[in-house]
Coordinates of N, CA and C in Angstrom, one line a residue:
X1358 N 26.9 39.7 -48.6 CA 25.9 38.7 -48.1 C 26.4 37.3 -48.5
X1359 N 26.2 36.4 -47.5 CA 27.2 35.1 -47.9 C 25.8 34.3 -48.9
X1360 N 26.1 33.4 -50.0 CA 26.1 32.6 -50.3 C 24.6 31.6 -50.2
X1361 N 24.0 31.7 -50.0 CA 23.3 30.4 -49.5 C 23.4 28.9 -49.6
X1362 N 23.8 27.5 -49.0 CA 23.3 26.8 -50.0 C 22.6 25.7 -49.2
X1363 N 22.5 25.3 -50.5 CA 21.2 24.4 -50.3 C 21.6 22.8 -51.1
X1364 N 20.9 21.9 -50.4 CA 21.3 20.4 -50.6 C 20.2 19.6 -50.7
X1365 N 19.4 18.9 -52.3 CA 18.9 18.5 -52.4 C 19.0 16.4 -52.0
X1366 N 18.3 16.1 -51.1 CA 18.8 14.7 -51.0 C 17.2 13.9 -51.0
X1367 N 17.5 12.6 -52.6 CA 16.4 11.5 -52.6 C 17.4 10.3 -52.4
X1368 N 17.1 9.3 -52.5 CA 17.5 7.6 -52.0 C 18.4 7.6 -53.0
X1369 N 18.0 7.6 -54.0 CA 19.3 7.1 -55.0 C 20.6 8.5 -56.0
X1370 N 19.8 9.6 -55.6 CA 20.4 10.5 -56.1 C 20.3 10.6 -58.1
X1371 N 19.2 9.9 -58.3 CA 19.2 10.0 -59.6 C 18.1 10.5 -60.5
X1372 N 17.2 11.1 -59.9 CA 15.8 11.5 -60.5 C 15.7 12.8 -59.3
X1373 N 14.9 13.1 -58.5 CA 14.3 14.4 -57.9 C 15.4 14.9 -57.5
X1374 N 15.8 15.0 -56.8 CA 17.9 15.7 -56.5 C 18.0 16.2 -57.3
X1375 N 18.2 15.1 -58.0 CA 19.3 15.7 -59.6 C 18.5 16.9 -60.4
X1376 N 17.3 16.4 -60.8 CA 16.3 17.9 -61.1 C 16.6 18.9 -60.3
X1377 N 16.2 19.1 -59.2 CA 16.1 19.7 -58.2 C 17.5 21.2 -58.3
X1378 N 18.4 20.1 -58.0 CA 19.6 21.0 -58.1 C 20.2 21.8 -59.4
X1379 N 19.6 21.1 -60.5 CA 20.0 21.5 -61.9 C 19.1 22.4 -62.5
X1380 N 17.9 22.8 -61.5 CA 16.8 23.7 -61.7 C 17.7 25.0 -61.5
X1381 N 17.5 24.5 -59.5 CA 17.9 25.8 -58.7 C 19.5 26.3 -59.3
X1382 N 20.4 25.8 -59.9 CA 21.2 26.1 -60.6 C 21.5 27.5 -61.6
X1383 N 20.5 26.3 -62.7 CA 19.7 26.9 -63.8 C 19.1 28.4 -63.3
X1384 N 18.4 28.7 -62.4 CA 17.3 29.4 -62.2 C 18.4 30.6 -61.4
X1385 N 19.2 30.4 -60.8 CA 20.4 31.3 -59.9 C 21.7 30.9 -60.2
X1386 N 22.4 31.0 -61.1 CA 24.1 30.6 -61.3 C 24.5 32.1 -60.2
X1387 N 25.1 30.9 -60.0 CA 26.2 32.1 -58.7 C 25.4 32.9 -57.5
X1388 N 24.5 32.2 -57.7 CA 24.0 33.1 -56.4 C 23.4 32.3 -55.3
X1389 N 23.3 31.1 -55.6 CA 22.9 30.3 -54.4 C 24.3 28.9 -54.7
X1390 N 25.0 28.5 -53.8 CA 25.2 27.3 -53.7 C 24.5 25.6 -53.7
X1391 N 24.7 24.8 -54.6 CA 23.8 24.0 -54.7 C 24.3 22.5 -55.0
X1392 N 24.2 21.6 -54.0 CA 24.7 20.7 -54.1 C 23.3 19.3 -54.0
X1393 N 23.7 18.1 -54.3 CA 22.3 16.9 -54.2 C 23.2 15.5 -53.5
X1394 N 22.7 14.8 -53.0 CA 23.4 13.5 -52.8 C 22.1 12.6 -52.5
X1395 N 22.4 11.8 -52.2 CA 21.4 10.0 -52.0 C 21.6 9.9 -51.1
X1396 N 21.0 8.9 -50.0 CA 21.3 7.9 -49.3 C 21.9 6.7 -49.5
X1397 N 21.5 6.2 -50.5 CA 21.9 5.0 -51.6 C 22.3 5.4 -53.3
X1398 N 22.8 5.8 -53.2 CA 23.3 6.2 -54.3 C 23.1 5.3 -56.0
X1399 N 22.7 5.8 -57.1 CA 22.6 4.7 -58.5 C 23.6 4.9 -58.4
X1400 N 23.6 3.8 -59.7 CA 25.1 4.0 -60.5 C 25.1 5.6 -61.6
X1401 N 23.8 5.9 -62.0 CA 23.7 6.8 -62.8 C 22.9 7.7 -62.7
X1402 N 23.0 8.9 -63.8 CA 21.1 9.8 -63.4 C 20.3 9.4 -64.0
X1403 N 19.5 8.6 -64.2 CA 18.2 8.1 -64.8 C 18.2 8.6 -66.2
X1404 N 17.7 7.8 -66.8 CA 18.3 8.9 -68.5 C 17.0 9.5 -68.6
X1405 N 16.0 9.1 -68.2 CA 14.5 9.4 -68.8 C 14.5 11.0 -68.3
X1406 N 15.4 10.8 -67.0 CA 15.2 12.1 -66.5 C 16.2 12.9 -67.3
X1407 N 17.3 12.8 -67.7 CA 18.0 13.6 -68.5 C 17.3 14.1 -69.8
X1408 N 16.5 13.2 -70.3 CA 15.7 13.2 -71.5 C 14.6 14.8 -71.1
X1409 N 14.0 14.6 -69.9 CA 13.1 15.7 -69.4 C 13.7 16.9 -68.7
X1410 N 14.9 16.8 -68.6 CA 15.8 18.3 -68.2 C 15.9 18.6 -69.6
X1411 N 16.7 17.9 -70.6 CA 17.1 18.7 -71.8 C 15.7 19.4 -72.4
X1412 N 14.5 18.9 -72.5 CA 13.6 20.0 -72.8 C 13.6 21.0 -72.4
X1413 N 13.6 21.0 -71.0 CA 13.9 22.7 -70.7 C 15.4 23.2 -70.5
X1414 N 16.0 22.6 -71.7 CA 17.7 23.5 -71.5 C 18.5 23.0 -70.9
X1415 N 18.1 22.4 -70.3 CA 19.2 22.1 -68.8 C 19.6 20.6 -69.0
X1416 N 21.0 20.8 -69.0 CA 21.5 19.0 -69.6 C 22.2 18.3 -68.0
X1417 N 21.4 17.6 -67.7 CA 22.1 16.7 -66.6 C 22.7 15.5 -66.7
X1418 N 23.0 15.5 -68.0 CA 23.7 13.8 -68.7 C 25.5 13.6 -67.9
X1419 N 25.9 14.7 -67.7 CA 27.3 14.5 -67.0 C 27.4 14.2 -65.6
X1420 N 25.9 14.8 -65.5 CA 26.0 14.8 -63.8 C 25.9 13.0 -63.2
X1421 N 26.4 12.7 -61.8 CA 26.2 11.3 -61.5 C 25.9 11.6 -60.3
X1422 N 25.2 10.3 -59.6 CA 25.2 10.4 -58.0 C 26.1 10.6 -57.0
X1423 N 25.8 11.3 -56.1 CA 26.7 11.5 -54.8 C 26.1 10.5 -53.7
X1424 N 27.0 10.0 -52.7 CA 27.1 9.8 -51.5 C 26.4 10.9 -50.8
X1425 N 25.3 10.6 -49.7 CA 25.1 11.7 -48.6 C 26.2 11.6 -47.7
X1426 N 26.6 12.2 -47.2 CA 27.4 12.4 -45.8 C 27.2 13.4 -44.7
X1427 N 27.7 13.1 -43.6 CA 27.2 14.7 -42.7 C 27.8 15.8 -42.5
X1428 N 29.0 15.7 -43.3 CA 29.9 17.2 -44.0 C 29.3 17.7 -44.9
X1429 N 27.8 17.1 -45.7 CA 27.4 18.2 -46.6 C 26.1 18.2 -46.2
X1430 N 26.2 17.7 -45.4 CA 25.0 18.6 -44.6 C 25.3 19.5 -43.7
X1431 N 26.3 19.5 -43.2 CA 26.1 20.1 -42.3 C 26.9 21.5 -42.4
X1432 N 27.6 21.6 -44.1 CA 27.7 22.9 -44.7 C 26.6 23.7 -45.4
X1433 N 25.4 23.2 -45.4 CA 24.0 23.6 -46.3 C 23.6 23.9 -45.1
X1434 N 23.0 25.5 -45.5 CA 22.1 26.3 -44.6 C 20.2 25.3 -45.0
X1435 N 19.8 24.8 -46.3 CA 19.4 24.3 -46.3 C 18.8 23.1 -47.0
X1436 N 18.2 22.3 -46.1 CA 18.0 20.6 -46.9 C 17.1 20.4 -46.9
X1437 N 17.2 20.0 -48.9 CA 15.4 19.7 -48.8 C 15.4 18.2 -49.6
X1438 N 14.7 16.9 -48.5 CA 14.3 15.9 -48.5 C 13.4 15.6 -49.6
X1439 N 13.7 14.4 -50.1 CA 12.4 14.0 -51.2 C 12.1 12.5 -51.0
X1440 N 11.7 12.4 -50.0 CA 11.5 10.8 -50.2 C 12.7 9.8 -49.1
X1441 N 13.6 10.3 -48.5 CA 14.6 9.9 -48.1 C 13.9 9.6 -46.9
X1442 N 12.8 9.7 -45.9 CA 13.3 9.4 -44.7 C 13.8 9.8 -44.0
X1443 N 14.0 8.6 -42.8 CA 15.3 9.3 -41.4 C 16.4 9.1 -42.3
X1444 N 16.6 8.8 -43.4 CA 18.1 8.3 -43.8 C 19.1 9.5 -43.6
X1445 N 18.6 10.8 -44.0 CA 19.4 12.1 -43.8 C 19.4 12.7 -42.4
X1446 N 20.8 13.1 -42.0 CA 21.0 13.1 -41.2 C 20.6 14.6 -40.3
X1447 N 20.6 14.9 -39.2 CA 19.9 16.2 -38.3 C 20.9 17.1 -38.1
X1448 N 21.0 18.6 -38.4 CA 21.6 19.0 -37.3 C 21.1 20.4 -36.8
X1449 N 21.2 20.6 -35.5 CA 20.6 21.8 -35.2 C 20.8 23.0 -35.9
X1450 N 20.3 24.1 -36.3 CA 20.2 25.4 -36.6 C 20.2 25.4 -38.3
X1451 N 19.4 24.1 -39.1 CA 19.8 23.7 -40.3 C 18.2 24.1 -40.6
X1452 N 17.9 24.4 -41.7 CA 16.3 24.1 -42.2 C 16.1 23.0 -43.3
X1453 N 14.9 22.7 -42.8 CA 14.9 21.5 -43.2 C 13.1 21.3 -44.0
X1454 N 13.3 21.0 -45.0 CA 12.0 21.0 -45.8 C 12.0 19.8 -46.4
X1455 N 10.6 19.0 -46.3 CA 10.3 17.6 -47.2 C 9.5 17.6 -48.1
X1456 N 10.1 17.7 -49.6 CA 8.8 17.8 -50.8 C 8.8 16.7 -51.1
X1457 N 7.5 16.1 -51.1 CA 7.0 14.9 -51.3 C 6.6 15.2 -52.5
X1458 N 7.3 14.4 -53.6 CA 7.5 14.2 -54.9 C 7.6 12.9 -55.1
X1459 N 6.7 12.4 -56.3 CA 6.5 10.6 -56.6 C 8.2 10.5 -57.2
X1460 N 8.5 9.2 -56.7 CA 10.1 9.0 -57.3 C 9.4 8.7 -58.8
X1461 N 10.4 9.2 -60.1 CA 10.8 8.9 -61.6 C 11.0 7.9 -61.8
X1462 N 11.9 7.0 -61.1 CA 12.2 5.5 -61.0 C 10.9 4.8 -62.0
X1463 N 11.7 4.3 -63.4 CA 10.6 3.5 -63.6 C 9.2 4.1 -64.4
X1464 N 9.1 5.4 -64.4 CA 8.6 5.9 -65.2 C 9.0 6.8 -66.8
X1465 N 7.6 6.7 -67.8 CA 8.1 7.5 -68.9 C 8.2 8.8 -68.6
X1466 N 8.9 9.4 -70.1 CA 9.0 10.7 -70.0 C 7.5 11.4 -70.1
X1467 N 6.4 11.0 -69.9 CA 5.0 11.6 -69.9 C 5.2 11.9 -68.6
X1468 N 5.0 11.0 -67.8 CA 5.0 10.8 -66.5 C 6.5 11.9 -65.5
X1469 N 7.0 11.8 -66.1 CA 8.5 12.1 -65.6 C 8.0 14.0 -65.8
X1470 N 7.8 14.4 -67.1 CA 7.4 15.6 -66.8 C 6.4 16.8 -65.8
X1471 N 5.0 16.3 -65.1 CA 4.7 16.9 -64.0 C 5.8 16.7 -62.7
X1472 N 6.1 15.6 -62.7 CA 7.2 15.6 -61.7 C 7.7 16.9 -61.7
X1473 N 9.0 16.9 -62.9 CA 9.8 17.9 -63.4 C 9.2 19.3 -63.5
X1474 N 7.7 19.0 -63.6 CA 7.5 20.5 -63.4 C 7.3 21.3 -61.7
X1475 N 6.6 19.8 -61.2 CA 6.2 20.4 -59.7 C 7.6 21.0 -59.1
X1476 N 8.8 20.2 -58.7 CA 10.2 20.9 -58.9 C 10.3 22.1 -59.0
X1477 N 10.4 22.0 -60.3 CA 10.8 23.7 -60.8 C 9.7 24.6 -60.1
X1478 N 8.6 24.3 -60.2 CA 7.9 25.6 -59.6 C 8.2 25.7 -57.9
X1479 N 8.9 24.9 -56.8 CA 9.2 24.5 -55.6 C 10.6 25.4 -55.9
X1480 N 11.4 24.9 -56.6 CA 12.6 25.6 -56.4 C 12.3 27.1 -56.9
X1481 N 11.3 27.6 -57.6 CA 11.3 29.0 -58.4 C 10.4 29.6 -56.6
X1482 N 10.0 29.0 -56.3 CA 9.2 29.5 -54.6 C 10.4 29.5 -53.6
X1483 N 11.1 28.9 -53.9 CA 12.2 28.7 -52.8 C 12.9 29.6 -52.8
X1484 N 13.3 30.1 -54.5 CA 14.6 31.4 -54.7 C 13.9 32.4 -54.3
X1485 N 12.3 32.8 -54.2 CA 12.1 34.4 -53.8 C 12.4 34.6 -52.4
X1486 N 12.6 32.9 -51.5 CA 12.7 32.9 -50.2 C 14.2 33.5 -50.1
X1487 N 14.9 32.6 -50.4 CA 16.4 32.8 -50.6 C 17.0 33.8 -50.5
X1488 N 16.4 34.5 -51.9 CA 16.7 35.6 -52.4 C 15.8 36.6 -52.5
X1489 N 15.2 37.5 -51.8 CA 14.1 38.1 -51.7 C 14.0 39.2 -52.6
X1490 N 15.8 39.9 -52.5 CA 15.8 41.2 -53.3 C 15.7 40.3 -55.0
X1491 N 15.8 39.3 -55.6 CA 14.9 39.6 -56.5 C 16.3 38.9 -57.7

């Protein structure tokens, strides 16, 4: 059975993405492909957010922003929008889901954590879809 993947894309690629993909990662090594990008890309991943991954294990300090383009979209079976807008681009026979999640930008690590949790529980709903056998 091939692969699935999946492509998390917010504006700057440095707070919900970045969670997002370091979850579904975290949560499935090797069994789902998993890639994030921006529309506008930071310079960096938010540290506050690094600060709220490393609590639960998961270090996204190496990780940096990507560029969106329509070669990685249009290799992801599926894309899930956070805040982006028309910015990301369409293509037929793609799925496409929008979790409306407050951007991190600018907030503490109090604040930065329900974020970080609503995520994880989105991507832990998403892998039974994914992957049903389990």
């Amino acid at each position: 059975m091939p692969v699935p993947e999946v492509l998390f894309v917010c504006v700057h690629n440095a707070g919900r993405s970045q969670m997002a993909a370091a979850l579904l990662h975290h949560h499935a090594p090797g069994k789902v492909g998993v890639r994030s990008a921006g529309s506008t890309p930071a310079e960096e991943v938010n540290p506050v957010v690094v600060d709220a991954m490393a609590e639960l294990g998961v270090d996204v300090s190496r990780r940096f922003p990507k560029k969106l383009d329509a070669e990685t979209v249009e290799a992801s079976d599926v894309v899930i929008t956070m805040g982006c807008g028309d910015a990301c681009p369409v293509f037929p026979g793609k799925r496409y889901l929008d979790w409306e999640l407050d951007d991190p930008a600018g907030k503490t690590l109090d604040e930065i954590r329900p974020i970080r949790d609503a995520i994880d529980e989105r991507v832990r709903k998403l892998l039974t879809e994914l992957l049903p056998e389990g």
